[in-house]
Amino acid sequence: AGFVGAAAAAYEFDPAAVVAVGYSNGANIAAALLLLHPGVLAGAALLHPMVPLVPEEPPDLTGTPVFVGAGRRDPLVPAAETERLVALLRGYGADLALAWHDGGHGLDEPELRAAAAWLDGIAPASPALPPSSGR
């Protein structure tokens, strides 16, 4: 959480617009950030996450967009664990999208397309980029 604020100050971007995208342990880190520091992230795409922790105080994630991608045959993250995280995040108010695929812990093309479409759906309109300097 501190890193997001420090990076926003150093690189002059709006920290309220940060959406985390993580796979496996990266997804667990992003989920923990949502649960422990609500409001630090504008949303998160969690690919093959598990429940990283259950916070002592319930966070208010009302309206926070969250995408969860998971494999039905994942040997590292059983489907029940994915469902547990989904229920936890929804219970705290997250606006959750869930995409299953029939594979295991690896990423597959349909899952990546679903995550990309979800990201496109939550992305704010971007200002026009300046013309390229040719470098």
Short mmCIF file of C-alpha atoms in Angstrom, two decimals:
data_model
loop_
_atom_site.label_atom_id
_atom_site.label_comp_id
_atom_site.label_asym_id
_atom_site.label_seq_id
_atom_site.Cartn_x
_atom_site.Cartn_y
_atom_site.Cartn_z
CA ALA A 1 0.00 0.00 0.00
CA GLY A 2 2.87 2.32 0.83
CA PHE A 3 4.54 1.50 -2.48
CA VAL A 4 1.45 2.53 -4.47
CA GLY A 5 1.42 5.94 -2.78
CA ALA A 6 5.18 6.43 -3.12
CA ALA A 7 5.18 5.38 -6.78
CA ALA A 8 2.24 7.68 -7.52
CA ALA A 9 4.12 10.61 -6.03
CA ALA A 10 7.41 9.75 -7.75
CA TYR A 11 5.88 9.09 -11.18
CA GLU A 12 3.03 11.60 -10.95
CA PHE A 13 0.04 9.35 -11.55
CA ASP A 14 -3.29 9.14 -9.80
CA PRO A 15 -3.09 6.32 -7.23
CA ALA A 16 -6.89 6.07 -7.26
CA ALA A 17 -6.65 4.68 -10.81
CA VAL A 18 -4.35 1.73 -10.01
CA VAL A 19 -5.74 -1.66 -10.96
CA ALA A 20 -3.60 -4.61 -9.92
CA VAL A 21 -3.20 -7.59 -12.23
CA GLY A 22 -1.65 -10.65 -10.64
CA TYR A 23 -1.17 -14.33 -11.36
CA SER A 24 -0.87 -16.97 -8.62
CA ASN A 25 1.18 -15.41 -5.78
CA GLY A 26 0.87 -12.01 -7.46
CA ALA A 27 -2.91 -12.44 -7.36
CA ASN A 28 -2.67 -13.36 -3.67
CA ILE A 29 -0.70 -10.18 -2.97
CA ALA A 30 -3.28 -8.08 -4.81
CA ALA A 31 -6.13 -9.83 -2.95
CA ALA A 32 -4.39 -9.17 0.39
CA LEU A 33 -4.04 -5.50 -0.56
CA LEU A 34 -7.77 -5.33 -1.30
CA LEU A 35 -8.60 -6.99 2.02
CA LEU A 36 -6.19 -5.07 4.24
CA HIS A 37 -6.15 -1.66 2.53
CA PRO A 38 -9.50 -1.09 0.80
CA GLY A 39 -9.44 1.95 -1.44
CA VAL A 40 -5.74 1.70 -2.30
CA LEU A 41 -6.59 -0.16 -5.51
CA ALA A 42 -9.26 0.89 -7.98
CA GLY A 43 -9.74 -2.81 -8.75
CA ALA A 44 -7.91 -6.05 -9.35
CA ALA A 45 -7.68 -8.88 -11.87
CA LEU A 46 -6.81 -11.98 -9.87
CA LEU A 47 -5.66 -14.94 -11.94
CA HIS A 48 -5.60 -18.21 -9.98
CA PRO A 49 -5.72 -16.67 -6.50
CA MET A 50 -6.49 -18.28 -3.17
CA VAL A 51 -7.68 -16.73 0.08
CA PRO A 52 -4.53 -15.00 1.36
CA LEU A 53 -6.09 -14.08 4.72
CA VAL A 54 -9.36 -13.20 6.40
CA PRO A 55 -9.13 -9.71 7.85
CA GLU A 56 -10.10 -9.09 11.47
CA GLU A 57 -12.13 -6.03 10.44
CA PRO A 58 -14.36 -6.45 7.39
CA PRO A 59 -13.18 -4.10 4.62
CA ASP A 60 -15.66 -2.05 2.63
CA LEU A 61 -15.10 -3.09 -0.98
CA THR A 62 -18.46 -1.76 -2.14
CA GLY A 63 -18.35 -1.35 -5.91
CA THR A 64 -14.67 -2.29 -6.23
CA PRO A 65 -14.33 -4.18 -9.52
CA VAL A 66 -12.59 -7.54 -9.18
CA PHE A 67 -12.02 -10.21 -11.83
CA VAL A 68 -11.15 -13.76 -10.78
CA GLY A 69 -9.90 -16.28 -13.33
CA ALA A 70 -9.48 -19.90 -12.27
CA GLY A 71 -9.02 -23.45 -13.52
CA ARG A 72 -11.48 -26.14 -12.52
CA ARG A 73 -8.63 -28.69 -12.38
CA ASP A 74 -6.06 -26.48 -10.66
CA PRO A 75 -3.93 -28.72 -8.41
CA LEU A 76 -2.61 -25.73 -6.43
CA VAL A 77 -5.85 -23.82 -5.93
CA PRO A 78 -8.87 -26.14 -5.64
CA ALA A 79 -12.18 -24.85 -6.99
CA ALA A 80 -13.57 -24.69 -3.44
CA GLU A 81 -10.77 -22.28 -2.47
CA THR A 82 -11.59 -20.05 -5.44
CA GLU A 83 -15.27 -20.09 -4.48
CA ARG A 84 -14.31 -19.21 -0.90
CA LEU A 85 -12.37 -16.13 -2.06
CA VAL A 86 -15.18 -15.11 -4.42
CA ALA A 87 -17.73 -15.37 -1.59
CA LEU A 88 -15.45 -13.41 0.75
CA LEU A 89 -14.91 -10.57 -1.73
CA ARG A 90 -18.59 -10.44 -2.70
CA GLY A 91 -19.53 -10.44 0.98
CA TYR A 92 -17.42 -7.31 1.42
CA GLY A 93 -19.21 -5.66 -1.50
CA ALA A 94 -16.82 -6.19 -4.42
CA ASP A 95 -18.31 -6.08 -7.92
CA LEU A 96 -16.97 -9.48 -8.88
CA ALA A 97 -16.63 -11.21 -12.24
CA LEU A 98 -15.62 -14.88 -12.27
CA ALA A 99 -14.26 -16.79 -15.28
CA TRP A 100 -13.59 -20.52 -15.08
CA HIS A 101 -11.66 -22.63 -17.55
CA ASP A 102 -11.31 -26.41 -17.64
CA GLY A 103 -7.54 -26.47 -17.18
CA GLY A 104 -5.20 -26.36 -14.24
CA HIS A 105 -3.01 -23.65 -12.77
CA GLY A 106 -1.72 -22.38 -16.10
CA LEU A 107 -3.18 -19.43 -17.95
CA ASP A 108 -5.10 -20.12 -21.13
CA GLU A 109 -6.12 -17.93 -24.04
CA PRO A 110 -9.87 -17.68 -23.23
CA GLU A 111 -9.05 -16.71 -19.63
CA LEU A 112 -6.64 -14.01 -20.79
CA ARG A 113 -9.21 -12.71 -23.28
CA ALA A 114 -11.85 -12.59 -20.53
CA ALA A 115 -9.47 -10.68 -18.23
CA ALA A 116 -8.57 -8.25 -21.04
CA ALA A 117 -12.24 -7.64 -21.85
CA TRP A 118 -12.95 -7.05 -18.16
CA LEU A 119 -10.05 -4.58 -17.94
CA ASP A 120 -11.32 -2.78 -21.06
CA GLY A 121 -14.74 -2.56 -19.43
CA ILE A 122 -13.49 -0.85 -16.28
CA ALA A 123 -10.82 1.36 -17.89
CA PRO A 124 -11.61 5.06 -17.88
CA ALA A 125 -11.45 6.92 -21.17
CA SER A 126 -7.82 7.72 -21.89
CA PRO A 127 -6.73 11.12 -23.11
CA ALA A 128 -5.22 11.19 -26.59
CA LEU A 129 -1.52 10.38 -26.61
CA PRO A 130 0.85 13.01 -28.00
CA PRO A 131 2.28 12.28 -31.46
CA SER A 132 5.36 10.09 -31.47
CA SER A 133 8.69 11.89 -31.62
CA GLY A 134 10.07 9.07 -33.76
CA ARG A 135 12.51 7.89 -31.08
#
